[in-house]
Amino acid sequence: MPGLDRRDFMLATIGGAAASVVLASDHAAAQTAASNMSGGTVYTGDVADGKQVVSTLDVADLEPGKLHRLYFRGVEGPTGQPWLVSVAVLKGANPGKRVTLVSGVHGDEMSSIHAVQTIVNELDPAAMSGTVMAIFDVSRPAIESMGRSWPNSSRGAGLIDLNRVWPGDESGPGAPVRHAGLLFNRLIRPNSDYVLDFHTGHTGIDAPAFHLAKMDVPEIRAMAELFPIDQIFDNAGYPGLLSDALFQVGIPAFTPEIGNGRRLDLTMIPLFVEGTMNVLKLHGIIEGPIGRTGRDTGIFVGNSLFPVIATAGGIVEHLVKLTDAVSPGQKIAIQRDMFGEIVAEYTSQVDGEIGGLRSDATSEPGNVIAFIVFNRTPPSGMEQYPE
């Protein structure tokens, strides 16, 4: 589209040429307002564990060729103390693209944090062109309790999924919404050309190595396919996800998913480290040959997700494994009561691959027994996925 830059072109994919011009104009105005609001890095004057605390960050202010560790001042907790978010900025010796790596949006997703830590430890800012910003613990209150959601102090204790409230609102209702707004406006958005938001499968579901990514966007597809993983769930996303909030303001973003919650998957993490290094090479931030990619692993891309739901209570026995190909009518699980009698049998209703299996041995009615990734024509559009 003549006259539209890269970000405006991405906005054009949302809703047609006429709508894109309006969105692009709104985006430019919002970016200008955000820039005027920040006025560069703001140091609070506080130091925690020898690291300076900032309430606004502009990576352009940081010295090139160095690793900078700092804390970002998030929302205050019930005691009046702010939640500090751990941030590492590898500022390359030469100018270039800015890639942000996010982890810890859910507090029980340890492999996502470990992967980002590993990537940071393998990079040398003196040999880089551009900037890599790593955020390790977005949802500190959730991490403290190894829980998925933020334990919000509102009308009593309430659990808020932080990856359903982006882009947040600095003056919004509830601490999690305000926290998301602070991070989005003052840390992530102004310092990012591309964002990888690392997660894991949620607690209670075993998952393969996969992405949630908008594969009809060329810049996102180019990055997502550089990972030597099993599957990609090609989905338009939905409001509240960090990746979707970033996409709406013209920043290409997607969600790598590394195995299961609550533990480190030291076999799967290296696949995502290798893929991320490929992304950094793609954008010229580091040099070297591209490593293994999705072509090497025969990556399966599906645009829809079929949940198999338990109809009874009892012990679940899976008859398939993660990434197994399945077809309509194929039996994938059985369920027994306490006498050992079969009370339910579960079959696939689509051609696809197993993308998730319940990890708890028992299940009540209504729980997900399995997810099947498949292709629907036309695709189903926005589809809720409990990453």
Tab-separated table of C-alpha atoms in Angstrom, residues 45-196:
chain	number	residue	atom	x	y	z
A	45	GLY	CA	16.035	7.345	42.793
A	46	ASP	CA	15.531	3.967	44.448
A	47	VAL	CA	18.034	1.102	44.268
A	48	ALA	CA	17.049	-2.538	44.923
A	49	ASP	CA	19.668	-5.291	45.105
A	50	GLY	CA	22.149	-2.874	43.569
A	51	LYS	CA	19.916	-2.198	40.548
A	52	GLN	CA	18.359	1.147	39.717
A	53	VAL	CA	14.579	1.462	39.604
A	54	VAL	CA	12.810	3.211	36.712
A	55	SER	CA	9.177	4.206	36.234
A	56	THR	CA	9.652	4.862	32.496
A	57	LEU	CA	12.319	3.420	30.219
A	58	ASP	CA	13.749	4.635	26.939
A	59	VAL	CA	16.448	2.199	25.827
A	60	ALA	CA	17.948	4.935	23.644
A	61	ASP	CA	19.216	6.536	26.865
A	62	LEU	CA	21.307	3.499	27.827
A	63	GLU	CA	25.009	3.139	27.065
A	64	PRO	CA	25.693	1.008	23.961
A	65	GLY	CA	27.648	-2.229	24.052
A	66	LYS	CA	26.548	-3.177	27.565
A	67	LEU	CA	24.093	-5.286	29.542
A	68	HIS	CA	21.900	-3.161	31.797
A	69	ARG	CA	19.952	-4.768	34.654
A	70	LEU	CA	17.249	-2.697	36.313
A	71	TYR	CA	13.849	-2.827	37.956
A	72	PHE	CA	10.685	-1.322	36.504
A	73	ARG	CA	8.311	0.158	39.084
A	74	GLY	CA	4.909	-1.426	38.612
A	75	VAL	CA	1.670	-0.948	40.491
A	76	GLU	CA	1.622	-0.764	44.286
A	77	GLY	CA	0.472	-3.747	46.316
A	78	PRO	CA	-1.916	-3.692	49.297
A	79	THR	CA	0.899	-2.629	51.668
A	80	GLY	CA	1.823	0.368	49.519
A	81	GLN	CA	5.047	-1.170	48.218
A	82	PRO	CA	5.414	-1.282	44.430
A	83	TRP	CA	5.788	-4.528	42.550
A	84	LEU	CA	9.232	-4.371	40.927
A	85	VAL	CA	9.625	-6.069	37.539
A	86	SER	CA	13.061	-7.449	36.595
A	87	VAL	CA	14.334	-6.128	33.254
A	88	ALA	CA	17.583	-6.744	31.359
A	89	VAL	CA	18.522	-4.605	28.373
A	90	LEU	CA	21.298	-5.721	26.039
A	91	LYS	CA	22.121	-2.515	24.183
A	92	GLY	CA	24.136	-3.364	21.095
A	93	ALA	CA	27.318	-1.550	20.192
A	94	ASN	CA	25.686	-0.565	16.896
A	95	PRO	CA	22.139	0.694	16.158
A	96	GLY	CA	19.509	-1.690	14.861
A	97	LYS	CA	16.152	-3.315	15.528
A	98	ARG	CA	14.637	-3.667	18.995
A	99	VAL	CA	13.320	-7.091	20.030
A	100	THR	CA	11.562	-7.564	23.374
A	101	LEU	CA	11.311	-10.936	25.108
A	102	VAL	CA	8.502	-11.138	27.686
A	103	SER	CA	8.030	-13.868	30.302
A	104	GLY	CA	6.278	-14.334	33.618
A	105	VAL	CA	2.869	-13.002	32.559
A	106	HIS	CA	1.494	-16.135	34.240
A	107	GLY	CA	3.105	-17.051	37.537
A	108	ASP	CA	3.282	-20.823	37.049
A	109	GLU	CA	5.120	-20.747	33.698
A	110	MET	CA	8.710	-21.385	34.702
A	111	SER	CA	10.089	-22.633	31.376
A	112	SER	CA	9.235	-19.304	29.761
A	113	ILE	CA	11.356	-17.438	32.319
A	114	HIS	CA	14.239	-19.894	32.071
A	115	ALA	CA	14.265	-19.644	28.267
A	116	VAL	CA	14.535	-15.850	28.355
A	117	GLN	CA	17.268	-16.040	31.011
A	118	THR	CA	19.204	-18.475	28.819
A	119	ILE	CA	18.923	-16.238	25.755
A	120	VAL	CA	20.208	-13.223	27.701
A	121	ASN	CA	23.163	-15.203	29.047
A	122	GLU	CA	24.157	-16.291	25.527
A	123	LEU	CA	24.198	-12.780	24.029
A	124	ASP	CA	27.111	-10.339	23.927
A	125	PRO	CA	25.923	-6.737	23.561
A	126	ALA	CA	29.373	-5.637	22.387
A	127	ALA	CA	28.851	-7.798	19.282
A	128	MET	CA	25.211	-6.822	18.675
A	129	SER	CA	23.502	-4.331	16.387
A	130	GLY	CA	20.254	-3.251	17.979
A	131	THR	CA	18.675	-3.981	21.340
A	132	VAL	CA	17.212	-6.982	23.119
A	133	MET	CA	15.055	-6.185	26.146
A	134	ALA	CA	14.123	-9.091	28.414
A	135	ILE	CA	11.327	-8.951	30.991
A	136	PHE	CA	11.353	-11.868	33.416
A	137	ASP	CA	8.531	-11.508	35.939
A	138	VAL	CA	5.625	-9.438	34.653
A	139	SER	CA	3.173	-10.901	37.195
A	140	ARG	CA	5.264	-10.934	40.370
A	141	PRO	CA	2.334	-11.598	42.754
A	142	ALA	CA	1.385	-14.693	40.756
A	143	ILE	CA	4.974	-15.933	40.631
A	144	GLU	CA	5.331	-15.603	44.396
A	145	SER	CA	2.597	-18.212	44.858
A	146	MET	CA	3.403	-20.290	41.738
A	147	GLY	CA	-0.083	-19.498	40.487
A	148	ARG	CA	-1.379	-18.661	37.021
A	149	SER	CA	-3.304	-15.550	38.028
A	150	TRP	CA	-2.696	-12.314	39.936
A	151	PRO	CA	-4.284	-12.501	43.439
A	152	ASN	CA	-6.012	-9.114	43.311
A	153	SER	CA	-7.118	-7.476	46.560
A	154	SER	CA	-10.515	-6.092	45.618
A	155	ARG	CA	-13.815	-7.416	46.968
A	156	GLY	CA	-11.899	-9.974	48.911
A	157	ALA	CA	-9.242	-11.952	47.070
A	158	GLY	CA	-9.862	-12.365	43.341
A	159	LEU	CA	-7.699	-14.120	40.763
A	160	ILE	CA	-7.074	-12.040	37.621
A	161	ASP	CA	-5.498	-13.507	34.482
A	162	LEU	CA	-3.059	-10.780	33.443
A	163	ASN	CA	-3.110	-12.041	29.858
A	164	ARG	CA	-6.743	-11.026	29.511
A	165	VAL	CA	-6.369	-7.335	30.411
A	166	TRP	CA	-3.790	-5.904	27.957
A	167	PRO	CA	-3.128	-3.143	27.011
A	168	GLY	CA	-4.288	-2.277	30.494
A	169	ASP	CA	-5.184	1.138	31.829
A	170	GLU	CA	-2.976	3.145	34.190
A	171	SER	CA	-6.112	4.584	35.819
A	172	GLY	CA	-8.302	1.519	35.385
A	173	PRO	CA	-10.300	-0.580	37.858
A	174	GLY	CA	-8.001	-2.929	39.744
A	175	ALA	CA	-4.272	-3.242	40.301
A	176	PRO	CA	-3.629	-5.840	37.547
A	177	VAL	CA	-5.199	-3.597	34.878
A	178	ARG	CA	-3.130	-0.627	36.095
A	179	HIS	CA	0.033	-2.731	36.232
A	180	ALA	CA	-0.504	-3.878	32.639
A	181	GLY	CA	-1.076	-0.277	31.578
A	182	LEU	CA	2.166	0.888	33.180
A	183	LEU	CA	4.205	-1.860	31.526
A	184	PHE	CA	2.535	-1.464	28.147
A	185	ASN	CA	2.826	2.332	27.973
A	186	ARG	CA	6.132	2.948	29.717
A	187	LEU	CA	8.223	-0.165	29.072
A	188	ILE	CA	7.119	-2.533	26.303
A	189	ARG	CA	5.446	-0.461	23.593
A	190	PRO	CA	7.913	2.467	23.360
A	191	ASN	CA	10.968	0.170	23.229
A	192	SER	CA	9.856	-2.584	20.844
A	193	ASP	CA	9.902	-3.201	17.118
A	194	TYR	CA	9.049	-6.889	17.636
A	195	VAL	CA	7.857	-8.814	20.708
A	196	LEU	CA	7.989	-12.493	21.652
